[in-house]
């Protein structure tokens, strides 16, 4: 028998569904990509809810949104909790948004109780976690932790040629009175709630996933260059057909990389063919590669083979392989994991340890502070799809666990400060 949630479950669900109206698709999903009009509208709504509770909004040069509940010691490193508001083009209501709204509900709950936390509690919505409009993803958290230079981030462009810099400037122009924080600041700890995006919790009938870490990920952009030719007159042996070269490369990659072991995740996506005309030999093919594995040694070995195989099977065309993301597997803070597990037991929620197969902003925060994640189930493990779904009770349970862990971390810090002052 589960206990009553420590938060206002009805308010949390109502706000989450209201947020899903921004960028809503006819099929019931969400298209709210990074730095779009939809995300600007989402900021307005979320900032409005935060102001109602007395939280102070701000942003930074990377377009991250911060909502601060003032603590007793304003100079102390704050607790940070949140996720992201951007979505895939055919995304769902919960990916990212559930984490931001659960974090906001946790902060609002503390504000309503009138007992100031020991230090600031800051809700964060990271910029461009998804990487659907601008690649690669997780730009906001990488800029915050110093892993990527803001100038390089601003130079990235979407499919329409709009740069991140242009879109960021437009976002900030929409909120001219919003204070700007320095990019990156000391953090006490970071907590992120997220739907699992996999089937394991649902299959095990577990409400809470205690995330142990995130499997490693490498991404690449590959460009195959050939030469155009008339489809009716150019002899086969004279062709430098970029699409044919791509087919050879893709077959070799799937045959070798895709069969390394049962843990490998290898994907070719975002294929573009030029000139993409029915009667012209293709001269250029660009495509992306997404490679993941929980073991860093296996990930490194597989990544090294990608360039070699592309070069082997490209001739008579040429090929350029550009690494984009290189994120090794990471582990989350053991004490925070223990606190999540204990809170789940205290509240009567079945829980299990689980490795995240998908990447999250928490991966980068874990490099600068104690960090952890709370997973909740999603129906059939489906995510990045319009029918993505999480049950209201599970969303409430995850947020309630989040609140308890936040309180326990705060209590531990208060006790440490008291002991130090004796």
CSV table of C-alpha atoms in Angstrom, one decimal:
chain,number,residue,atom,x,y,z
A,1,UNK,CA,0.0,0.0,0.0
A,2,UNK,CA,1.6,3.3,-1.1
A,3,UNK,CA,1.4,6.4,1.1
A,4,UNK,CA,0.0,9.7,0.0
A,5,UNK,CA,2.4,11.7,-2.2
A,6,UNK,CA,4.3,14.5,-0.5
A,7,UNK,CA,3.3,16.9,-3.3
A,8,UNK,CA,0.1,18.1,-4.9
A,9,UNK,CA,-0.5,15.4,-7.4
A,10,UNK,CA,-3.5,17.0,-9.1
A,11,UNK,CA,-1.6,20.3,-9.6
A,12,UNK,CA,1.4,18.5,-11.0
A,13,UNK,CA,-0.6,16.5,-13.5
A,14,UNK,CA,-2.8,19.5,-14.5
A,15,UNK,CA,0.3,21.6,-15.2
A,16,UNK,CA,2.0,18.8,-17.1
A,17,UNK,CA,-1.0,18.4,-19.4
A,18,UNK,CA,-1.2,22.2,-19.8
A,19,UNK,CA,2.4,22.3,-20.8
A,20,UNK,CA,1.7,19.5,-23.4
A,21,UNK,CA,-0.8,21.8,-25.1
A,22,UNK,CA,2.2,23.9,-26.3
A,23,UNK,CA,3.4,22.3,-29.5
A,24,UNK,CA,0.6,19.7,-29.4
A,25,UNK,CA,0.4,17.5,-32.5
A,26,UNK,CA,-2.8,16.0,-34.0
A,27,UNK,CA,-1.7,12.5,-33.0
A,28,UNK,CA,-1.5,13.5,-29.3
A,29,UNK,CA,2.2,14.2,-29.1
A,30,UNK,CA,4.4,17.3,-28.8
A,31,UNK,CA,6.6,19.1,-31.3
A,32,UNK,CA,8.4,21.7,-29.2
A,33,UNK,CA,11.9,21.8,-30.4
A,34,UNK,CA,14.8,23.7,-28.9
A,35,UNK,CA,14.7,27.5,-29.1
A,36,UNK,CA,11.5,27.4,-31.1
A,37,UNK,CA,8.3,29.5,-30.7
A,38,UNK,CA,6.9,26.6,-28.8
A,39,UNK,CA,9.7,26.5,-26.3
A,40,UNK,CA,9.5,30.3,-25.8
A,41,UNK,CA,5.8,29.8,-25.1
A,42,UNK,CA,6.6,27.0,-22.6
A,43,UNK,CA,9.1,29.3,-20.8
A,44,UNK,CA,6.3,31.9,-20.4
A,45,UNK,CA,3.9,29.4,-18.9
A,46,UNK,CA,6.5,27.8,-16.6
A,47,UNK,CA,7.9,31.1,-15.5
A,48,UNK,CA,4.3,32.2,-14.7
A,49,UNK,CA,3.8,29.2,-12.4
A,50,UNK,CA,7.1,29.8,-10.7
A,51,UNK,CA,6.4,33.5,-10.0
A,52,UNK,CA,3.0,32.5,-8.4
A,53,UNK,CA,5.0,30.5,-5.9
A,54,UNK,CA,7.6,33.2,-5.2
A,55,UNK,CA,10.4,31.7,-7.2
A,56,UNK,CA,12.9,33.9,-9.1
A,57,UNK,CA,13.5,33.2,-12.8
A,58,UNK,CA,16.8,33.8,-14.6
A,59,UNK,CA,18.7,32.5,-17.6
A,60,UNK,CA,22.3,32.3,-18.9
A,61,UNK,CA,24.3,32.7,-22.1
A,62,UNK,CA,23.5,29.1,-23.1
A,63,UNK,CA,19.7,29.6,-22.8
A,64,UNK,CA,19.2,27.5,-19.7
A,65,UNK,CA,16.2,28.5,-17.6
A,66,UNK,CA,16.6,28.7,-13.8
A,67,UNK,CA,13.8,29.1,-11.2
A,68,UNK,CA,15.2,29.7,-7.7
A,69,UNK,CA,13.6,29.2,-4.3
A,70,UNK,CA,15.6,31.3,-1.9
A,71,UNK,CA,17.4,29.4,0.9
A,72,UNK,CA,18.8,30.6,4.2
A,73,UNK,CA,22.4,30.8,2.9
A,74,UNK,CA,22.2,32.5,-0.5
A,75,UNK,CA,25.9,32.2,-1.0
A,76,UNK,CA,26.0,28.4,-0.6
A,77,UNK,CA,26.1,26.2,-3.7
A,78,UNK,CA,22.4,25.4,-4.5
A,79,UNK,CA,20.5,22.2,-5.0
A,80,UNK,CA,19.8,21.8,-8.7
A,81,UNK,CA,16.9,19.7,-10.0
A,82,UNK,CA,15.1,19.5,-13.3
A,83,UNK,CA,15.4,18.3,-16.9
A,84,UNK,CA,14.4,19.8,-20.3
A,85,UNK,CA,11.4,21.3,-22.1
A,86,UNK,CA,12.4,20.7,-25.7
A,87,UNK,CA,11.0,17.7,-27.6
A,88,UNK,CA,11.6,15.6,-30.7
A,89,UNK,CA,9.6,16.6,-33.8
A,90,UNK,CA,7.1,13.8,-33.0
A,91,UNK,CA,7.8,13.5,-29.3
A,92,UNK,CA,5.6,12.9,-26.3
A,93,UNK,CA,4.2,14.7,-23.3
A,94,UNK,CA,6.6,13.4,-20.7
A,95,UNK,CA,10.2,13.2,-22.0
A,96,UNK,CA,12.0,16.0,-20.2
A,97,UNK,CA,8.8,17.9,-19.3
A,98,UNK,CA,7.9,15.5,-16.5
A,99,UNK,CA,11.3,16.1,-14.9
A,100,UNK,CA,10.9,19.9,-15.1
A,101,UNK,CA,7.4,19.9,-13.7
A,102,UNK,CA,8.2,17.4,-10.9
A,103,UNK,CA,11.1,19.7,-9.9
A,104,UNK,CA,8.9,22.7,-10.0
A,105,UNK,CA,6.3,20.9,-7.9
A,106,UNK,CA,9.0,20.0,-5.4
A,107,UNK,CA,10.2,23.6,-5.1
A,108,UNK,CA,6.6,24.9,-4.9
A,109,UNK,CA,5.8,22.4,-2.2
A,110,UNK,CA,8.8,23.6,-0.1
A,111,UNK,CA,7.7,27.2,-0.7
A,112,UNK,CA,4.2,26.5,0.5
A,113,UNK,CA,5.5,25.0,3.7
A,114,UNK,CA,7.2,28.2,4.6
A,115,UNK,CA,10.4,26.6,5.9
A,116,UNK,CA,13.3,28.0,4.0
A,117,UNK,CA,15.7,25.4,2.8
A,118,UNK,CA,19.3,25.6,4.0
A,119,UNK,CA,20.4,26.9,0.6
A,120,UNK,CA,18.7,27.8,-2.7
A,121,UNK,CA,16.7,25.2,-4.5
A,122,UNK,CA,16.9,25.8,-8.2
A,123,UNK,CA,14.7,24.2,-10.9
A,124,UNK,CA,16.5,24.1,-14.2
A,125,UNK,CA,15.3,23.5,-17.8
A,126,UNK,CA,18.4,22.7,-19.9
A,127,UNK,CA,18.7,24.0,-23.5
A,128,UNK,CA,18.5,21.6,-26.4
A,129,UNK,CA,18.8,18.3,-24.6
A,130,UNK,CA,17.2,16.4,-27.5
A,131,UNK,CA,19.4,17.6,-30.4
A,132,UNK,CA,16.6,17.2,-32.8
A,133,UNK,CA,16.8,20.8,-34.2
A,134,UNK,CA,20.4,21.5,-33.4
A,135,UNK,CA,23.0,18.7,-33.2
A,136,UNK,CA,24.4,17.5,-31.0
A,137,UNK,CA,22.1,17.6,-28.0
A,138,UNK,CA,22.6,18.5,-24.4
A,139,UNK,CA,24.1,21.9,-25.4
A,140,UNK,CA,22.9,23.7,-22.3
A,141,UNK,CA,24.2,21.3,-19.7
A,142,UNK,CA,27.5,20.9,-21.6
A,143,UNK,CA,28.0,24.7,-21.7
A,144,UNK,CA,27.1,24.9,-18.0
A,145,UNK,CA,29.7,22.3,-17.0
A,146,UNK,CA,32.3,23.8,-19.3
A,147,UNK,CA,32.5,20.8,-21.7
A,148,UNK,CA,31.6,22.8,-24.8
A,149,UNK,CA,32.5,26.3,-25.7
A,150,UNK,CA,29.5,28.7,-26.1
A,151,UNK,CA,31.0,30.1,-29.3
A,152,UNK,CA,31.0,26.6,-30.9
A,153,UNK,CA,27.5,26.0,-29.7
A,154,UNK,CA,26.2,29.2,-31.2
A,155,UNK,CA,27.7,28.3,-34.6
A,156,UNK,CA,25.7,25.1,-35.0
A,157,UNK,CA,22.8,25.4,-37.5
A,158,UNK,CA,19.5,23.7,-38.0
A,159,UNK,CA,18.2,22.2,-41.3
A,160,UNK,CA,17.0,25.7,-42.4
A,161,UNK,CA,20.3,27.3,-41.8
A,162,UNK,CA,19.3,29.1,-38.6
A,163,UNK,CA,22.2,29.2,-36.1
A,164,UNK,CA,21.9,28.4,-32.4
A,165,UNK,CA,23.3,31.9,-31.8
A,166,UNK,CA,20.5,33.5,-33.8
A,167,UNK,CA,17.8,31.4,-32.0
A,168,UNK,CA,19.4,32.1,-28.6
A,169,UNK,CA,19.3,35.8,-29.2
A,170,UNK,CA,15.7,35.6,-30.3
A,171,UNK,CA,14.9,33.6,-27.1
A,172,UNK,CA,16.6,36.2,-24.9
A,173,UNK,CA,14.9,39.1,-26.8
A,174,UNK,CA,11.5,37.5,-25.8
A,175,UNK,CA,12.4,37.9,-22.1
A,176,UNK,CA,14.2,41.3,-22.0
A,177,UNK,CA,13.7,41.6,-18.2
A,178,UNK,CA,15.0,38.2,-17.3
A,179,UNK,CA,18.2,38.4,-15.3
A,180,UNK,CA,21.3,36.6,-16.6
A,181,UNK,CA,23.4,34.4,-14.4
A,182,UNK,CA,27.1,33.7,-15.1
A,183,UNK,CA,27.5,30.6,-17.2
A,184,UNK,CA,28.2,27.8,-14.8
A,185,UNK,CA,28.2,28.0,-11.0
A,186,UNK,CA,29.0,25.7,-8.1
A,187,UNK,CA,26.3,23.1,-7.4
A,188,UNK,CA,25.6,21.2,-4.2
A,189,UNK,CA,23.9,18.3,-5.9
A,190,UNK,CA,21.7,17.5,-8.9
A,191,UNK,CA,18.6,15.4,-9.2
A,192,UNK,CA,16.7,14.6,-12.3
A,193,UNK,CA,13.4,12.7,-12.7
A,194,UNK,CA,12.7,11.2,-16.1
A,195,UNK,CA,10.5,8.5,-17.7
A,196,UNK,CA,12.6,5.4,-18.3
A,197,UNK,CA,12.2,5.3,-22.1
A,198,UNK,CA,12.5,1.6,-21.9
A,199,UNK,CA,10.3,-1.4,-20.8
A,200,UNK,CA,12.1,-2.7,-17.7
A,201,UNK,CA,10.3,-0.9,-14.9
A,202,UNK,CA,6.9,-1.7,-16.4
A,203,UNK,CA,7.8,-5.4,-16.9
A,204,UNK,CA,9.0,-5.7,-13.3
A,205,UNK,CA,6.0,-3.8,-12.0
A,206,UNK,CA,8.3,-1.2,-10.4
A,207,UNK,CA,7.2,2.3,-9.8
A,208,UNK,CA,10.7,3.8,-9.2
A,209,UNK,CA,14.0,3.2,-11.0
A,210,UNK,CA,17.1,4.0,-9.0
A,211,UNK,CA,19.4,4.9,-11.9
A,212,UNK,CA,22.9,3.6,-11.4
A,213,UNK,CA,24.4,5.4,-14.4
A,214,UNK,CA,24.2,6.1,-18.1
A,215,UNK,CA,25.7,3.9,-20.8
A,216,UNK,CA,28.3,5.4,-23.0
A,217,UNK,CA,27.5,7.1,-26.3
A,218,UNK,CA,29.4,8.2,-29.4
A,219,UNK,CA,27.9,10.0,-32.4
A,220,UNK,CA,29.4,10.7,-35.9
A,221,UNK,CA,28.5,12.7,-39.0
A,222,UNK,CA,29.5,10.9,-42.2
A,223,UNK,CA,29.7,12.5,-45.6
A,224,UNK,CA,30.2,10.4,-48.8
A,225,UNK,CA,31.2,12.4,-51.8
A,226,UNK,CA,30.9,11.1,-55.4
A,227,UNK,CA,29.9,12.7,-58.7
A,228,UNK,CA,26.7,13.4,-60.4
A,229,UNK,CA,25.9,11.8,-63.7
A,230,UNK,CA,23.0,11.1,-66.1
A,231,UNK,CA,21.1,8.0,-65.1
A,232,UNK,CA,20.5,7.0,-68.7
A,233,UNK,CA,24.0,7.6,-70.2
A,234,UNK,CA,26.7,7.1,-67.6
A,235,UNK,CA,28.1,3.5,-67.6
A,236,UNK,CA,28.0,1.6,-64.4
A,237,UNK,CA,31.7,1.1,-64.3
A,238,UNK,CA,32.3,4.8,-64.6
A,239,UNK,CA,30.0,5.9,-61.8
A,240,UNK,CA,31.0,7.4,-58.5
A,241,UNK,CA,27.6,6.8,-57.0
A,242,UNK,CA,27.6,8.1,-53.4
A,243,UNK,CA,24.4,6.3,-52.6
A,244,UNK,CA,25.8,3.0,-53.7
A,245,UNK,CA,28.9,3.7,-51.5
A,246,UNK,CA,26.6,4.5,-48.6
A,247,UNK,CA,24.8,1.1,-49.1
A,248,UNK,CA,28.2,-0.7,-48.9
A,249,UNK,CA,29.2,1.2,-45.9
A,250,UNK,CA,25.9,0.7,-44.1
A,251,UNK,CA,25.9,-3.0,-44.8
A,252,UNK,CA,29.4,-3.4,-43.5
A,253,UNK,CA,28.8,-1.3,-40.3
A,254,UNK,CA,25.6,-3.2,-39.4
A,255,UNK,CA,27.3,-6.6,-40.1
A,256,UNK,CA,30.3,-5.8,-37.9
A,257,UNK,CA,29.5,-3.1,-35.4
A,258,UNK,CA,25.8,-4.0,-35.0
A,259,UNK,CA,26.6,-7.6,-34.0
A,260,UNK,CA,29.5,-7.0,-31.5
A,261,UNK,CA,27.4,-8.3,-28.6
A,262,UNK,CA,23.9,-8.1,-27.2
A,263,UNK,CA,24.5,-4.8,-25.4
A,264,UNK,CA,25.6,-2.8,-28.5
A,265,UNK,CA,23.2,-0.2,-29.8
A,266,UNK,CA,24.1,0.9,-33.4
A,267,UNK,CA,21.9,3.3,-35.4
A,268,UNK,CA,22.2,5.0,-38.8
A,269,UNK,CA,19.8,8.0,-39.1
A,270,UNK,CA,19.1,11.4,-40.7
A,271,UNK,CA,20.0,10.3,-44.2
A,272,UNK,CA,20.3,13.1,-46.9
A,273,UNK,CA,20.9,12.3,-50.6
A,274,UNK,CA,22.0,14.9,-53.1
A,275,UNK,CA,20.8,15.9,-55.6
A,276,UNK,CA,17.9,13.5,-54.7
A,277,UNK,CA,16.6,13.5,-58.3
A,278,UNK,CA,15.1,10.4,-60.0
A,279,UNK,CA,17.3,10.5,-63.1
A,280,UNK,CA,20.6,11.7,-61.6
A,281,UNK,CA,23.4,9.5,-60.0
A,282,UNK,CA,23.7,10.7,-56.4
A,283,UNK,CA,26.8,12.8,-55.8
A,284,UNK,CA,26.6,13.2,-52.0
A,285,UNK,CA,25.2,11.3,-49.1
A,286,UNK,CA,25.3,12.5,-45.5
A,287,UNK,CA,24.2,10.4,-42.5
A,288,UNK,CA,24.5,10.2,-38.8
A,289,UNK,CA,25.7,7.3,-36.6
A,290,UNK,CA,24.6,6.8,-33.0
A,291,UNK,CA,26.6,4.2,-31.1
A,292,UNK,CA,26.0,3.2,-27.4
A,293,UNK,CA,27.4,0.6,-25.0
A,294,UNK,CA,27.5,0.3,-21.2
A,295,UNK,CA,31.2,-0.8,-21.3
A,296,UNK,CA,33.6,2.0,-22.2
A,297,UNK,CA,36.3,-0.4,-23.6
A,298,UNK,CA,33.7,-2.0,-26.0
A,299,UNK,CA,32.4,1.5,-27.0
A,300,UNK,CA,35.9,2.7,-27.7
A,301,UNK,CA,36.8,-0.3,-29.8
A,302,UNK,CA,33.6,-0.1,-31.8
A,303,UNK,CA,34.0,3.6,-32.4
A,304,UNK,CA,37.5,3.1,-33.7
A,305,UNK,CA,36.2,0.6,-36.3
A,306,UNK,CA,33.6,3.0,-37.7
A,307,UNK,CA,36.1,5.3,-39.5
A,308,UNK,CA,38.1,2.3,-40.8
A,309,UNK,CA,35.0,0.6,-42.3
A,310,UNK,CA,33.7,3.8,-43.9
A,311,UNK,CA,37.1,4.3,-45.6
A,312,UNK,CA,37.3,0.7,-46.7
A,313,UNK,CA,33.9,0.6,-48.5
A,314,UNK,CA,33.7,4.2,-49.8
A,315,UNK,CA,35.8,3.9,-53.0
A,316,UNK,CA,35.6,5.0,-55.7
A,317,UNK,CA,33.9,7.8,-53.6
A,318,UNK,CA,35.6,9.7,-50.8
A,319,UNK,CA,34.3,9.8,-47.2
A,320,UNK,CA,34.7,12.1,-44.2
A,321,UNK,CA,33.9,10.9,-40.7
A,322,UNK,CA,33.5,13.6,-38.1
A,323,UNK,CA,33.1,12.6,-34.4
A,324,UNK,CA,30.4,14.7,-32.6
A,325,UNK,CA,29.7,13.3,-29.2
A,326,UNK,CA,32.1,11.2,-27.1
A,327,UNK,CA,30.4,10.5,-23.8
A,328,UNK,CA,31.8,7.6,-21.7
A,329,UNK,CA,29.6,5.6,-19.4
A,330,UNK,CA,29.2,7.2,-16.0
A,331,UNK,CA,28.0,6.2,-12.5
A,332,UNK,CA,25.8,8.2,-10.3
A,333,UNK,CA,26.4,9.2,-6.6
A,334,UNK,CA,26.0,6.1,-4.3
A,335,UNK,CA,24.6,8.2,-1.4
A,336,UNK,CA,21.9,9.8,-3.6
A,337,UNK,CA,21.1,6.4,-5.0
A,338,UNK,CA,20.7,5.0,-1.5
A,339,UNK,CA,18.4,8.0,-0.6
A,340,UNK,CA,16.2,7.4,-3.6
A,341,UNK,CA,15.9,3.7,-2.7
A,342,UNK,CA,15.1,4.5,0.9
A,343,UNK,CA,12.5,7.1,0.0
A,344,UNK,CA,10.9,4.6,-2.3
A,345,UNK,CA,10.7,2.0,0.5
A,346,UNK,CA,9.4,4.6,3.0
A,347,UNK,CA,6.6,5.5,0.6
A,348,UNK,CA,5.8,2.0,-0.4
A,349,UNK,CA,6.8,2.2,-4.0
A,350,UNK,CA,8.4,-0.9,-5.6
A,351,UNK,CA,11.9,0.1,-6.8
A,352,UNK,CA,14.8,-1.4,-8.7
A,353,UNK,CA,18.3,-0.4,-9.7
A,354,UNK,CA,18.5,0.3,-13.4
A,355,UNK,CA,21.1,1.5,-15.9
A,356,UNK,CA,20.0,4.3,-18.3
A,357,UNK,CA,20.2,3.3,-21.9
A,358,UNK,CA,19.4,6.8,-23.0
A,359,UNK,CA,21.6,9.9,-22.5
A,360,UNK,CA,20.5,12.7,-20.1
A,361,UNK,CA,21.8,16.0,-18.9
A,362,UNK,CA,22.6,14.4,-15.5
A,363,UNK,CA,25.5,12.7,-17.3
A,364,UNK,CA,27.3,16.1,-17.5
A,365,UNK,CA,26.3,17.3,-14.0
A,366,UNK,CA,27.7,14.2,-12.5
A,367,UNK,CA,31.2,15.4,-13.5
A,368,UNK,CA,30.9,18.6,-11.3
A,369,UNK,CA,28.7,17.5,-8.3
A,370,UNK,CA,26.9,14.5,-6.7
A,371,UNK,CA,24.1,13.6,-9.2
A,372,UNK,CA,21.4,11.0,-9.5
A,373,UNK,CA,18.3,10.2,-11.5
A,374,UNK,CA,14.8,8.9,-10.7
A,375,UNK,CA,13.1,6.8,-13.4
A,376,UNK,CA,9.4,6.2,-13.6
A,377,UNK,CA,7.7,3.7,-16.0
A,378,UNK,CA,6.4,4.6,-19.4
A,379,UNK,CA,3.8,2.5,-21.2
A,380,UNK,CA,5.4,-0.3,-23.4
A,381,UNK,CA,8.8,1.5,-22.9
A,382,UNK,CA,7.8,3.9,-25.7
A,383,UNK,CA,9.4,7.3,-25.9
A,384,UNK,CA,10.3,9.8,-28.6
A,385,UNK,CA,6.9,9.0,-30.1
A,386,UNK,CA,3.6,10.7,-29.9
A,387,UNK,CA,1.8,8.0,-27.9
A,388,UNK,CA,4.4,8.2,-25.1
A,389,UNK,CA,2.6,7.8,-21.8
A,390,UNK,CA,3.2,7.7,-18.1
A,391,UNK,CA,0.5,7.1,-15.5
A,392,UNK,CA,-0.5,10.1,-13.3
A,393,UNK,CA,0.1,8.0,-10.1
A,394,UNK,CA,3.7,7.1,-11.3
A,395,UNK,CA,4.4,10.8,-12.1
A,396,UNK,CA,3.2,11.7,-8.6
A,397,UNK,CA,5.2,8.9,-7.0
A,398,UNK,CA,8.4,10.0,-8.7
A,399,UNK,CA,7.9,13.6,-7.6
A,400,UNK,CA,7.2,12.6,-4.1
A,401,UNK,CA,10.4,10.6,-3.9
A,402,UNK,CA,12.2,13.6,-5.3
A,403,UNK,CA,10.9,15.8,-2.5
A,404,UNK,CA,11.9,13.3,0.2
A,405,UNK,CA,15.4,12.9,-1.2
A,406,UNK,CA,15.7,16.7,-1.4
A,407,UNK,CA,14.7,17.1,2.2
A,408,UNK,CA,17.1,14.4,3.3
A,409,UNK,CA,20.0,15.9,1.5
A,410,UNK,CA,19.1,19.3,3.0
A,411,UNK,CA,18.8,17.8,6.5
A,412,UNK,CA,22.2,16.1,6.1
A,413,UNK,CA,23.8,19.4,5.1
A,414,UNK,CA,22.2,21.2,8.0
A,415,UNK,CA,23.5,18.6,10.4
A,416,UNK,CA,27.0,18.8,9.0
A,417,UNK,CA,26.9,22.6,9.3
A,418,UNK,CA,25.7,22.3,13.0
A,419,UNK,CA,28.4,19.9,13.8
A,420,UNK,CA,31.0,22.1,12.2
A,421,UNK,CA,29.9,25.0,14.3
A,422,UNK,CA,30.0,23.2,17.7
